[in-house]
Each structure stands twice: as C-alpha cells, then as structure tokens.
Tab-separated table of N, CA and C in Angstrom:
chain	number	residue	atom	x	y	z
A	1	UNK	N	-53.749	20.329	55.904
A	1	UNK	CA	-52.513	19.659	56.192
A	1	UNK	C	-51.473	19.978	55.120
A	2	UNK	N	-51.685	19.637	54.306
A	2	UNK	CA	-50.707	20.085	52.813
A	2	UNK	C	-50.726	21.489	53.112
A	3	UNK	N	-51.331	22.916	53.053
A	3	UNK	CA	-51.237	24.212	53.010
A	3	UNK	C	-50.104	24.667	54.160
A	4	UNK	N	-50.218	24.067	55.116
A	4	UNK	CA	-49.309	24.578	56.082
A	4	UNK	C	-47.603	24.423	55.620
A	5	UNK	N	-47.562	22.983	54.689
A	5	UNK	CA	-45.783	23.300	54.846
A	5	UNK	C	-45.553	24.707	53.646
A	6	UNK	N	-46.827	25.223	53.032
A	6	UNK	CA	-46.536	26.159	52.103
A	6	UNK	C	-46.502	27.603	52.738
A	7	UNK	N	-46.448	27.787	54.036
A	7	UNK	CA	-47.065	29.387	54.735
A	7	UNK	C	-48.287	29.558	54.924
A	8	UNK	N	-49.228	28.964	54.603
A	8	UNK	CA	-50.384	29.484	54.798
A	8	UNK	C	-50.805	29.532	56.258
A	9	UNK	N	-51.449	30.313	56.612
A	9	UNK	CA	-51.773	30.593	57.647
A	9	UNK	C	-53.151	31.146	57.648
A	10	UNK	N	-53.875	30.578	58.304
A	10	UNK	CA	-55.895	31.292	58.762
A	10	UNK	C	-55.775	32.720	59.139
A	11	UNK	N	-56.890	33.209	58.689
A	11	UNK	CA	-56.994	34.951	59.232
A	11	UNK	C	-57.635	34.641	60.411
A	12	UNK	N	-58.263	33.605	60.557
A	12	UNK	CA	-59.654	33.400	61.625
A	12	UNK	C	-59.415	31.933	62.491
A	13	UNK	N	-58.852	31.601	61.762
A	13	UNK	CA	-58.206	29.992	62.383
A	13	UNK	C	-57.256	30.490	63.419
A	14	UNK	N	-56.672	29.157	64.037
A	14	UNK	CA	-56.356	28.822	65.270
A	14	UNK	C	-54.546	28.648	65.238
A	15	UNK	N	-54.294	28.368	64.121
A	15	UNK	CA	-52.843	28.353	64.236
A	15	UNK	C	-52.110	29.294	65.320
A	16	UNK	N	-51.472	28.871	65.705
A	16	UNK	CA	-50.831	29.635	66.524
A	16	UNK	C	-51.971	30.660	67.486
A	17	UNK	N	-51.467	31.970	67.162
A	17	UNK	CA	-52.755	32.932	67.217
A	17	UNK	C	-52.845	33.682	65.988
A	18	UNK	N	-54.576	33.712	65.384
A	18	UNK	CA	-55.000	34.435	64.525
A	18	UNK	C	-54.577	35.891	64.926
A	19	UNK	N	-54.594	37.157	63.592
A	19	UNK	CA	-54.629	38.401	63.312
A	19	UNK	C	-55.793	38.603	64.302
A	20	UNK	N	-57.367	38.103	63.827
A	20	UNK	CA	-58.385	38.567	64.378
A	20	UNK	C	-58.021	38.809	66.412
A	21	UNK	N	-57.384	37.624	66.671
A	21	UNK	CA	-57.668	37.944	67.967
A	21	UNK	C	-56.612	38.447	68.521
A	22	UNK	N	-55.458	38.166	67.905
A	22	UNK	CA	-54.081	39.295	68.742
A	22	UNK	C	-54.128	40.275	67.993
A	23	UNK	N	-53.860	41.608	67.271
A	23	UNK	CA	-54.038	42.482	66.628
A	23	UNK	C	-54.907	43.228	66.481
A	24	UNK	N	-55.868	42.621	66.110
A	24	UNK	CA	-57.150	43.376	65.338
A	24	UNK	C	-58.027	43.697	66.508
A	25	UNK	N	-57.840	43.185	67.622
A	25	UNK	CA	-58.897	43.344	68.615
A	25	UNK	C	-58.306	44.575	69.100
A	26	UNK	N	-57.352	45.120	69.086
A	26	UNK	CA	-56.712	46.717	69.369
A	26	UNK	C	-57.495	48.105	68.668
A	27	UNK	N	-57.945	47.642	68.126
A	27	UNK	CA	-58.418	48.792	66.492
A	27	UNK	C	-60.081	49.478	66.763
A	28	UNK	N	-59.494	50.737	67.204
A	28	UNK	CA	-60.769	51.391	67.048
A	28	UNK	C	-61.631	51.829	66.474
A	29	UNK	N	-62.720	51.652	65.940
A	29	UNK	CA	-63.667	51.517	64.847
A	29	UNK	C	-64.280	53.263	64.804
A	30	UNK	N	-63.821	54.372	64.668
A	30	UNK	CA	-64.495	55.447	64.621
A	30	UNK	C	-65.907	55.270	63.941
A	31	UNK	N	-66.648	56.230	64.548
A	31	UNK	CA	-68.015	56.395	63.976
A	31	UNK	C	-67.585	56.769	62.610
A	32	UNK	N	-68.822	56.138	61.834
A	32	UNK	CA	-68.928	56.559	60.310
A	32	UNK	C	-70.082	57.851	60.580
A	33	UNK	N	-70.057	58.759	59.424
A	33	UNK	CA	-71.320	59.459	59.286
A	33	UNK	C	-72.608	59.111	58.624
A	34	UNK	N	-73.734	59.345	59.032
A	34	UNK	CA	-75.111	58.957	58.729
A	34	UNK	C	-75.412	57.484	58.606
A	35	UNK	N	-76.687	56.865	58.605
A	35	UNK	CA	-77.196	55.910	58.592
A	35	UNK	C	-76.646	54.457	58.301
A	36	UNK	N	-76.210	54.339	56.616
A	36	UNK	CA	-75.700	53.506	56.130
A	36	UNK	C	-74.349	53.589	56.552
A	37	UNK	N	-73.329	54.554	56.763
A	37	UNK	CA	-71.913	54.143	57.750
A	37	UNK	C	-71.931	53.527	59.318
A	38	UNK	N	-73.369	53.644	59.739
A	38	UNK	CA	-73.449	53.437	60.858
A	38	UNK	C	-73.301	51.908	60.986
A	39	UNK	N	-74.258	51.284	60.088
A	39	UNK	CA	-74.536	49.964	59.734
A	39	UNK	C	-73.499	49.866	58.805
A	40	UNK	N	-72.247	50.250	58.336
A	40	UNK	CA	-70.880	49.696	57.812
A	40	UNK	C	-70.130	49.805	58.986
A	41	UNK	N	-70.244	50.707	60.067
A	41	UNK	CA	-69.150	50.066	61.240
A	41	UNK	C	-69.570	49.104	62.527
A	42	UNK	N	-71.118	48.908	62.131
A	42	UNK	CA	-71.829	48.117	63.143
A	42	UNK	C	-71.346	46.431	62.649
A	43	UNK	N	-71.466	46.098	61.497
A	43	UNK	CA	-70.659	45.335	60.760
A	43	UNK	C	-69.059	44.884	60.629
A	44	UNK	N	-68.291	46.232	60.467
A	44	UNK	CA	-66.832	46.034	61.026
A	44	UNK	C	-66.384	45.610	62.222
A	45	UNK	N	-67.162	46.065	63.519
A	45	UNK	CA	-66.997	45.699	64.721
A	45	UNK	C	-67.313	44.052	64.711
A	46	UNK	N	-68.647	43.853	64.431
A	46	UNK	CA	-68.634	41.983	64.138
A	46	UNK	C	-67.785	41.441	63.492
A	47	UNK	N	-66.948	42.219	62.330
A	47	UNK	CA	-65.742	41.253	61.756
A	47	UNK	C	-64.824	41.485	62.691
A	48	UNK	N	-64.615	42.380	63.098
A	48	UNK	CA	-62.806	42.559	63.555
A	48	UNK	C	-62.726	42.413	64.856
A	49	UNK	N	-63.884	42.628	65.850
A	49	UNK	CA	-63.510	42.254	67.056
A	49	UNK	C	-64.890	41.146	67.669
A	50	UNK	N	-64.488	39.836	66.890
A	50	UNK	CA	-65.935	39.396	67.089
A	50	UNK	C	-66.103	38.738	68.730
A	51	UNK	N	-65.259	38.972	69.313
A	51	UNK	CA	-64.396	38.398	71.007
A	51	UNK	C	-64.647	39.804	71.663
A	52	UNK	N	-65.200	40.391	71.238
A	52	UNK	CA	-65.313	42.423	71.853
A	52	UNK	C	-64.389	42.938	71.735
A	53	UNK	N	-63.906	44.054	72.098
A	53	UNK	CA	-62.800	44.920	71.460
A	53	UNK	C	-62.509	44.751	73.006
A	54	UNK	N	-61.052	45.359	72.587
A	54	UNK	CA	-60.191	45.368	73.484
A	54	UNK	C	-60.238	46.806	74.640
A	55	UNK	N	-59.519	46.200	75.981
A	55	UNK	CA	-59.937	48.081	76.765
A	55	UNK	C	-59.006	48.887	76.393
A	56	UNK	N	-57.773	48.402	76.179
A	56	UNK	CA	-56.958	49.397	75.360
A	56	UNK	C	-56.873	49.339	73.925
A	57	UNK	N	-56.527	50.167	73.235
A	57	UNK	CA	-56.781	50.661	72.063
A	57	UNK	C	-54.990	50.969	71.429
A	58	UNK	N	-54.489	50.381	70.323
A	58	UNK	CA	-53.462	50.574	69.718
A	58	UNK	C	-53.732	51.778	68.503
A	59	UNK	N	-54.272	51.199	67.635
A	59	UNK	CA	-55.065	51.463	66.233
A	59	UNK	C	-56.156	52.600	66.367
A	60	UNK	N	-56.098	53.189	65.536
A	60	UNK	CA	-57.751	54.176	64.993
A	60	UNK	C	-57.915	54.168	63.759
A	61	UNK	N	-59.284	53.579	63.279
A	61	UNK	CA	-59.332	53.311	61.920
A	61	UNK	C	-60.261	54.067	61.766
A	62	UNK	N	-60.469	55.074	60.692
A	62	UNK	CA	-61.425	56.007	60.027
A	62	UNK	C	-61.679	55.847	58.365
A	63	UNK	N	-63.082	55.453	58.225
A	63	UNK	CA	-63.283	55.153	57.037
A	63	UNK	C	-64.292	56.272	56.856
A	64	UNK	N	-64.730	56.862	55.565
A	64	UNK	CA	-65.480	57.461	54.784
A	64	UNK	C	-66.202	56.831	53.663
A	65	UNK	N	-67.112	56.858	53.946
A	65	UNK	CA	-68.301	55.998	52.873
A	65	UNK	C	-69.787	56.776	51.919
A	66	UNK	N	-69.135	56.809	50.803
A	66	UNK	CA	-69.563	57.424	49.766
A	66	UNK	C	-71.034	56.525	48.847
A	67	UNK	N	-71.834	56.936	48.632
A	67	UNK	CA	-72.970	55.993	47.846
A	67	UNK	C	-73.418	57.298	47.045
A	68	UNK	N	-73.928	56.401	45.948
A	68	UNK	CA	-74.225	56.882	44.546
A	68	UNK	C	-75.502	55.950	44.011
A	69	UNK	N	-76.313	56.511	43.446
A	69	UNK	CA	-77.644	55.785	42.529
A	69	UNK	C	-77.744	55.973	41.339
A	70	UNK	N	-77.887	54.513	40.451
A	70	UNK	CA	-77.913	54.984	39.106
A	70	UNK	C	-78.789	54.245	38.948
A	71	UNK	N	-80.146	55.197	37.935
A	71	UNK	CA	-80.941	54.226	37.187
A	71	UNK	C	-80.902	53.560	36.010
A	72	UNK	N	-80.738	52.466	35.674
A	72	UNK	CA	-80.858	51.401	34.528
A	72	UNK	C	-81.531	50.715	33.779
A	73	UNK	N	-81.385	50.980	32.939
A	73	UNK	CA	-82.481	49.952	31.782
A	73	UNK	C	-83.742	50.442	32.114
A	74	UNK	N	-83.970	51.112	31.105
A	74	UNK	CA	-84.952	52.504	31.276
A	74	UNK	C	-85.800	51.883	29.823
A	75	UNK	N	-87.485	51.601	30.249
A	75	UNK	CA	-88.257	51.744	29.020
A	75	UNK	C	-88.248	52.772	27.830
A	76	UNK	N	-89.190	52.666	27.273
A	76	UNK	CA	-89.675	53.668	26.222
A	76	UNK	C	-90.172	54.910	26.695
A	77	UNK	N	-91.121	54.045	28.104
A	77	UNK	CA	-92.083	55.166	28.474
A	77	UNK	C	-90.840	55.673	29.629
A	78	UNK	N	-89.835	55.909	29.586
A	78	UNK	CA	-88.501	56.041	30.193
A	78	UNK	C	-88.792	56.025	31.641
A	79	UNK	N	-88.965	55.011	32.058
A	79	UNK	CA	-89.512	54.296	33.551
A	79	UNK	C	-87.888	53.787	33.712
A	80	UNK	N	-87.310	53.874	34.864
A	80	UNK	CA	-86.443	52.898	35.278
A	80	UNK	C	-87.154	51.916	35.751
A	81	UNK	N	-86.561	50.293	35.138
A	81	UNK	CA	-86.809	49.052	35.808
A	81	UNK	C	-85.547	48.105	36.483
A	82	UNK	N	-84.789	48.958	36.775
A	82	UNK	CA	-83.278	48.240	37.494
A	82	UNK	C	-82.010	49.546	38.088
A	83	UNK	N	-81.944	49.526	39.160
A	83	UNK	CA	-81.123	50.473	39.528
A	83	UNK	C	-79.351	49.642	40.061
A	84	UNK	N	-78.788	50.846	40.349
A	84	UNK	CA	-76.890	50.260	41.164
A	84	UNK	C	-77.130	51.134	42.177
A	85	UNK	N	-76.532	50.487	43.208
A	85	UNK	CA	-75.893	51.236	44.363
A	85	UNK	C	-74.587	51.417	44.296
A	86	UNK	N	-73.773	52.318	44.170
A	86	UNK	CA	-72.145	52.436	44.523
A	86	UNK	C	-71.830	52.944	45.691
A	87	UNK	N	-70.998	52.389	46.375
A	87	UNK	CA	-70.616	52.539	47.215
A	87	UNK	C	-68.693	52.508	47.253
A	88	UNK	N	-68.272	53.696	48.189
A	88	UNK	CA	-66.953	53.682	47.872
A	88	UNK	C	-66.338	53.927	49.502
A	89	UNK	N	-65.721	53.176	49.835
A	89	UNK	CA	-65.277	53.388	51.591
A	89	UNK	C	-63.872	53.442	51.350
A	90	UNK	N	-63.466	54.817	51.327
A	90	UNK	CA	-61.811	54.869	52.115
A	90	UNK	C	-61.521	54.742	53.308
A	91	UNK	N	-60.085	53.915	53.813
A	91	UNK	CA	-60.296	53.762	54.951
A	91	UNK	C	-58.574	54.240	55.612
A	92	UNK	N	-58.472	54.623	56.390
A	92	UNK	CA	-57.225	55.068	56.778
A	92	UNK	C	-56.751	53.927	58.592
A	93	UNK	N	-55.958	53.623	58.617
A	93	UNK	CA	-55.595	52.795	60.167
A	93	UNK	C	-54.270	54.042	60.560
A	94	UNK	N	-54.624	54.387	61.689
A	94	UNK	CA	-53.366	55.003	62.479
A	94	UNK	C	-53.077	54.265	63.940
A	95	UNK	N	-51.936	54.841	64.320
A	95	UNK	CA	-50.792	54.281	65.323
A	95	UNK	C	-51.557	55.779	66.064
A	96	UNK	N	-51.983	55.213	67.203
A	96	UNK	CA	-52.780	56.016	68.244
A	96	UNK	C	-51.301	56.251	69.342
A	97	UNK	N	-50.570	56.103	69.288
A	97	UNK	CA	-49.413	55.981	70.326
A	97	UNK	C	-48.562	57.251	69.445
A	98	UNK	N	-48.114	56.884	67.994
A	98	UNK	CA	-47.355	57.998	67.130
A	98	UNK	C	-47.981	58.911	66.367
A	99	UNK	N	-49.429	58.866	65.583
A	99	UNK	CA	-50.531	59.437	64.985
A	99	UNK	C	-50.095	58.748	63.751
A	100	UNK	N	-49.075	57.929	63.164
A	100	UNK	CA	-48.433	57.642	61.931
A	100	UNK	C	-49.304	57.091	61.123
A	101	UNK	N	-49.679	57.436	59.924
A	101	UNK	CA	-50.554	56.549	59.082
A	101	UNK	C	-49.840	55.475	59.087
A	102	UNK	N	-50.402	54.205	58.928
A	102	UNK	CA	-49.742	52.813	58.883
A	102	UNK	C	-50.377	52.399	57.670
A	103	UNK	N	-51.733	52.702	57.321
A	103	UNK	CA	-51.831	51.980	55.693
A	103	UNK	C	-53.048	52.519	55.451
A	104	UNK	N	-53.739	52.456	54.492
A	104	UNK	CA	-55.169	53.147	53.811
A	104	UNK	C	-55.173	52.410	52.472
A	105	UNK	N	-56.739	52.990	52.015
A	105	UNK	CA	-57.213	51.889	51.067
A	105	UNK	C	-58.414	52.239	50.266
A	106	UNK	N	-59.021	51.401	49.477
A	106	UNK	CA	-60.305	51.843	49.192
A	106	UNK	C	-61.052	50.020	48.896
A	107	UNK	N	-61.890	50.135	49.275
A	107	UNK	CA	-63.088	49.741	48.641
A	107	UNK	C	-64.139	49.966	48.361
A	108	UNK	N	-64.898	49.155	47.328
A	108	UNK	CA	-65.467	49.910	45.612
A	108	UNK	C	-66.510	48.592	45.935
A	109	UNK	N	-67.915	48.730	45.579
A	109	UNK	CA	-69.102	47.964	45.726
A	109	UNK	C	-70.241	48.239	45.076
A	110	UNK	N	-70.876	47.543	43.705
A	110	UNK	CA	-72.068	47.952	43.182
A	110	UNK	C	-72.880	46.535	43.669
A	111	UNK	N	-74.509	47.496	43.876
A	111	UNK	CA	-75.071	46.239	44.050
A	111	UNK	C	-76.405	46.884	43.442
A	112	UNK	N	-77.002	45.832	42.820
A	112	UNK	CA	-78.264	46.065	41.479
A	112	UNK	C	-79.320	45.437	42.181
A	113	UNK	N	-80.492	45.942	41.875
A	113	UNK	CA	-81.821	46.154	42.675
A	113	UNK	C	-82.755	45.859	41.705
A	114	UNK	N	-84.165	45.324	41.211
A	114	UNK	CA	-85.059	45.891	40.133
A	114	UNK	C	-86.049	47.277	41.096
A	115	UNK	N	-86.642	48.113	40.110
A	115	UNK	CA	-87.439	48.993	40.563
A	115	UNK	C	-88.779	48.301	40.383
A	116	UNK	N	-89.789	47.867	41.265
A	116	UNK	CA	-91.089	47.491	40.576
A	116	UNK	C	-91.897	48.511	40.668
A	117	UNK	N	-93.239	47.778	40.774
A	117	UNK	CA	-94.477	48.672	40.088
A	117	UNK	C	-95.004	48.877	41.772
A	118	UNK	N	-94.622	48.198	42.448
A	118	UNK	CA	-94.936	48.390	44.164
A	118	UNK	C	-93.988	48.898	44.999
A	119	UNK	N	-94.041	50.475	45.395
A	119	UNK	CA	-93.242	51.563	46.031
A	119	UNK	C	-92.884	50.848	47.019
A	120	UNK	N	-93.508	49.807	47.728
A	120	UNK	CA	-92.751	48.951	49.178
A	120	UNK	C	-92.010	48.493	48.895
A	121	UNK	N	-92.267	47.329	47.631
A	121	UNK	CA	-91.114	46.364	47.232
A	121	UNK	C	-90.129	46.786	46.695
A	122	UNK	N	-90.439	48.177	46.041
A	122	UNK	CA	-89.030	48.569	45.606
A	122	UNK	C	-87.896	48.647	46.845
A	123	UNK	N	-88.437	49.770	47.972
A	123	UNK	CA	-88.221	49.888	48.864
A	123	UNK	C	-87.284	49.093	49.636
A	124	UNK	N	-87.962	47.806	49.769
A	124	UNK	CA	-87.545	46.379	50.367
A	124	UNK	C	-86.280	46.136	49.588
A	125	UNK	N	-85.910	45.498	47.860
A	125	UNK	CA	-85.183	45.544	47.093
A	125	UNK	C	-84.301	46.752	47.830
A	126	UNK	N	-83.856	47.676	47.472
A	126	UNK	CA	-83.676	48.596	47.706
A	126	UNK	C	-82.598	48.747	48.822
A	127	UNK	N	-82.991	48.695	49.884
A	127	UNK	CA	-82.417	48.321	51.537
A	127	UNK	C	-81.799	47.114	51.093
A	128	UNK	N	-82.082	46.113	51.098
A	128	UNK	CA	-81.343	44.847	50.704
A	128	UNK	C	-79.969	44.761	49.798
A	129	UNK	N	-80.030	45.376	48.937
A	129	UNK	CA	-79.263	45.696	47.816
A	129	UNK	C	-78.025	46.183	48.841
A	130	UNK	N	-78.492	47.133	49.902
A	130	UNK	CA	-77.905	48.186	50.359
A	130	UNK	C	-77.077	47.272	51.898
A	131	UNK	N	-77.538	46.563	52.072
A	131	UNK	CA	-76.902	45.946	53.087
A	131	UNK	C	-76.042	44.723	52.586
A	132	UNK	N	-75.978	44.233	51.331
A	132	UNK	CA	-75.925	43.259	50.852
A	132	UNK	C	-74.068	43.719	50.611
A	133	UNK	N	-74.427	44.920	49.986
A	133	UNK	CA	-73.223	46.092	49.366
A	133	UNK	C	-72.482	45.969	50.459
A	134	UNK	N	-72.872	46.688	51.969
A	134	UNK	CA	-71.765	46.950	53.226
A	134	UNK	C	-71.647	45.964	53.793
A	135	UNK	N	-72.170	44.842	53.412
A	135	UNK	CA	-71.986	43.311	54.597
A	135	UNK	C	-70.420	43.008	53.524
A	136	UNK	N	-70.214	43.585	51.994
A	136	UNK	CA	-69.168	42.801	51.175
A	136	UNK	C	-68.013	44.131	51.583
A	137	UNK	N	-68.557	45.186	51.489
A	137	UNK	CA	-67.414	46.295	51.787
A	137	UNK	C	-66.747	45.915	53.245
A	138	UNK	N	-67.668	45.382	54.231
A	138	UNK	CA	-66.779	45.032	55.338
A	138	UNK	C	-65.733	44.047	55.843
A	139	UNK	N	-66.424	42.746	54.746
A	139	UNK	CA	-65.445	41.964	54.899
A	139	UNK	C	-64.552	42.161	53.807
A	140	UNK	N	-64.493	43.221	53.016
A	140	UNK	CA	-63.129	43.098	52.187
A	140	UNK	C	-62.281	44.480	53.032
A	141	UNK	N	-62.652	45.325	53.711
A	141	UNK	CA	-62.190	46.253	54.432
A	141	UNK	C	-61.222	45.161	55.439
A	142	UNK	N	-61.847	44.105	55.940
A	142	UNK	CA	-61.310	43.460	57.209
A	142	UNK	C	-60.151	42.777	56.492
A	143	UNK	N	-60.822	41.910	55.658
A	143	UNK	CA	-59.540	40.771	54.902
A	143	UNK	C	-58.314	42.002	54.753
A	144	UNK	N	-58.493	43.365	54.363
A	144	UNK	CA	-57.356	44.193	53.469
A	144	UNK	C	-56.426	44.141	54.975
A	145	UNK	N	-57.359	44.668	56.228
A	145	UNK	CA	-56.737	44.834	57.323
A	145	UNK	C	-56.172	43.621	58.167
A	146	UNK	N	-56.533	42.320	57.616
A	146	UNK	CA	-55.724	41.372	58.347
A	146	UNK	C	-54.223	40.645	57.936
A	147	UNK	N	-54.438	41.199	55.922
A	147	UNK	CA	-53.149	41.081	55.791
A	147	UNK	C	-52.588	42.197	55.603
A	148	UNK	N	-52.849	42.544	56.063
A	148	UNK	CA	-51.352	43.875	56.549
A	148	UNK	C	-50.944	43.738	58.005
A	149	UNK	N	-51.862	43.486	58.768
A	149	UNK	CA	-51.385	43.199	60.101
A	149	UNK	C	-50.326	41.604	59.902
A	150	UNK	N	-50.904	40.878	59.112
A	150	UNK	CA	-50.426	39.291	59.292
A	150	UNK	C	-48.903	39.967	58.030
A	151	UNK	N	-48.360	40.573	57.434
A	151	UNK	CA	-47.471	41.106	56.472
A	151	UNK	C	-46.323	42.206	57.602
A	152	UNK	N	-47.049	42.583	58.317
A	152	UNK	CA	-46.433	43.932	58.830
A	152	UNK	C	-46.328	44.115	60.698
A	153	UNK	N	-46.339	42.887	61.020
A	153	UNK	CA	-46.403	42.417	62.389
A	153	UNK	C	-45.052	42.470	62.776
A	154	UNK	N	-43.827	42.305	62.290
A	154	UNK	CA	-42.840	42.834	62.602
A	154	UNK	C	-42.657	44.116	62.674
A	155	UNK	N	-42.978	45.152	62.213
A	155	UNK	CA	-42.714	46.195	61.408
A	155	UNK	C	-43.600	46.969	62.725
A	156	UNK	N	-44.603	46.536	63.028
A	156	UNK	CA	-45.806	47.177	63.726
A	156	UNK	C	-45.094	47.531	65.021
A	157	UNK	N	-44.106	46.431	65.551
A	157	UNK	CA	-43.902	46.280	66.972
A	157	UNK	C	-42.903	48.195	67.327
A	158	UNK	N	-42.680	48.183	66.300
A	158	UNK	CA	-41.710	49.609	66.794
A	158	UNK	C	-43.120	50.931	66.896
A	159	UNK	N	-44.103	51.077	66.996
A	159	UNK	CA	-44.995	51.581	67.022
A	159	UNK	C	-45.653	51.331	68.430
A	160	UNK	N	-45.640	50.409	69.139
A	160	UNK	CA	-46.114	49.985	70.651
A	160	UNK	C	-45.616	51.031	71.535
C-alpha cells in the first residue's frame, strides 16, 4: 500500500498488467548450445513465459553460455577438496519485425561444490552446484529483461 504512491510497480504482480504477461510472453527463447544451455533456456521459458509463450512472436532473444572449472583449496598431497563453476551468459533481445538490437547484457555466476573421496557424490555436488548456478543466471537474465521492457515500453511501441 505505501510502495504504490512511490512508482513501484510488480514484475509478476497484478497491477494493472505485469511485464511478464503483456511483453515478455512475445520473446523467443532461441536454443542455447549443448546440455547445460539447454537446461538455461528450459528455465528461461518457466520464468518468462510461465502462461506459455505466445503464437506470435515480437522479440528473439539469443544468449551464449560460457562455463569454466576451477579447482580450490588443494592439499599437500595436492588433491583438490573444493571446486567453482563459472558461468558467463551473454544475452542479446532483437526486434524480429526490424532485426534492431534493443538491449544485451551479461550475466556472471560462481557456484562452489566440495570434491569428496566418493566419485558419485562428487558427481551429485557437482550437477547441483551446476543447476543451482543457471536456476540464478535465469532469474537475473529475466529480472534484467523485465526492466527494460517495464523502462522502455514506450520506446518499444515504434518497433511493432
């Protein structure tokens, strides 16, 4: 009640109409490459069009998703016992009507694992770490993309 006489407005709430469901449901989620992009746009689709996507299509969003392994905190007997995942997703949104870039971005994600003495559990750790990483890259990919839509919704309409 108080937030509203200040502008605030829900990305996901009901005011009026949310970004998520007028806007964002336009936006085509291109395939990522290999495994783990697959499961970063299987994820984007649950944030951004959680109502299903739309039959027409405004938007084409193409992201690229980069991962990196580092081992950490390394014994004597120079064993790694703690690893990072990095992960780096650029993401580009175009105007499918003009081809115009409309905005791009990056997000940046480490997520730390221990290595144990059991090749499964590492394993397990491991994957987890790894989904843990693209479940946060997606919703900060989405939040980046709802305020720009909720910022640039005037601006957008000459692009229709």
């Amino acid at each position: 009640m108080f937030l509203s006489g200040c502008g605030f407005q829900p990305v996901f709430g009901t005011r009026d109409t949310s970004i998520i469901t007028s806007e964002m449901k336009f936006i085509e989620i291109r395939p990522i490459s290999n495994k783990v992009g697959q499961i970063l746009r299987n994820q984007l689709v649950q944030n951004i069009q959680p109502l299903g996507k739309s039959k027409t299509t405004k938007y084409r969003l193409n992201v690229r998703l980069k991962e990196h392994k580092q081992r950490l905190a390394i014994k004597k007997s120079e064993i790694a016992t703690r690893a990072n995942l990095s992960f780096i997703a650029n993401y580009e949104i175009f105007s499918k009507a003009s081809g115009a870039l409309l905005t791009q971005g990056t997000s940046h994600m480490i997520s730390s694992y221990n290595i144990l003495t059991h090749t499964y559990a590492t394993l397990i750790a491991e994957k987890d770490a790894r989904n843990r990483a693209i479940r946060e890259i997606a919703g900060d990919i989405t939040s980046k993309l709802a305020s720009f839509f909720r910022l640039n919704k005037d601006k957008l309409k000459r692009f229709k």
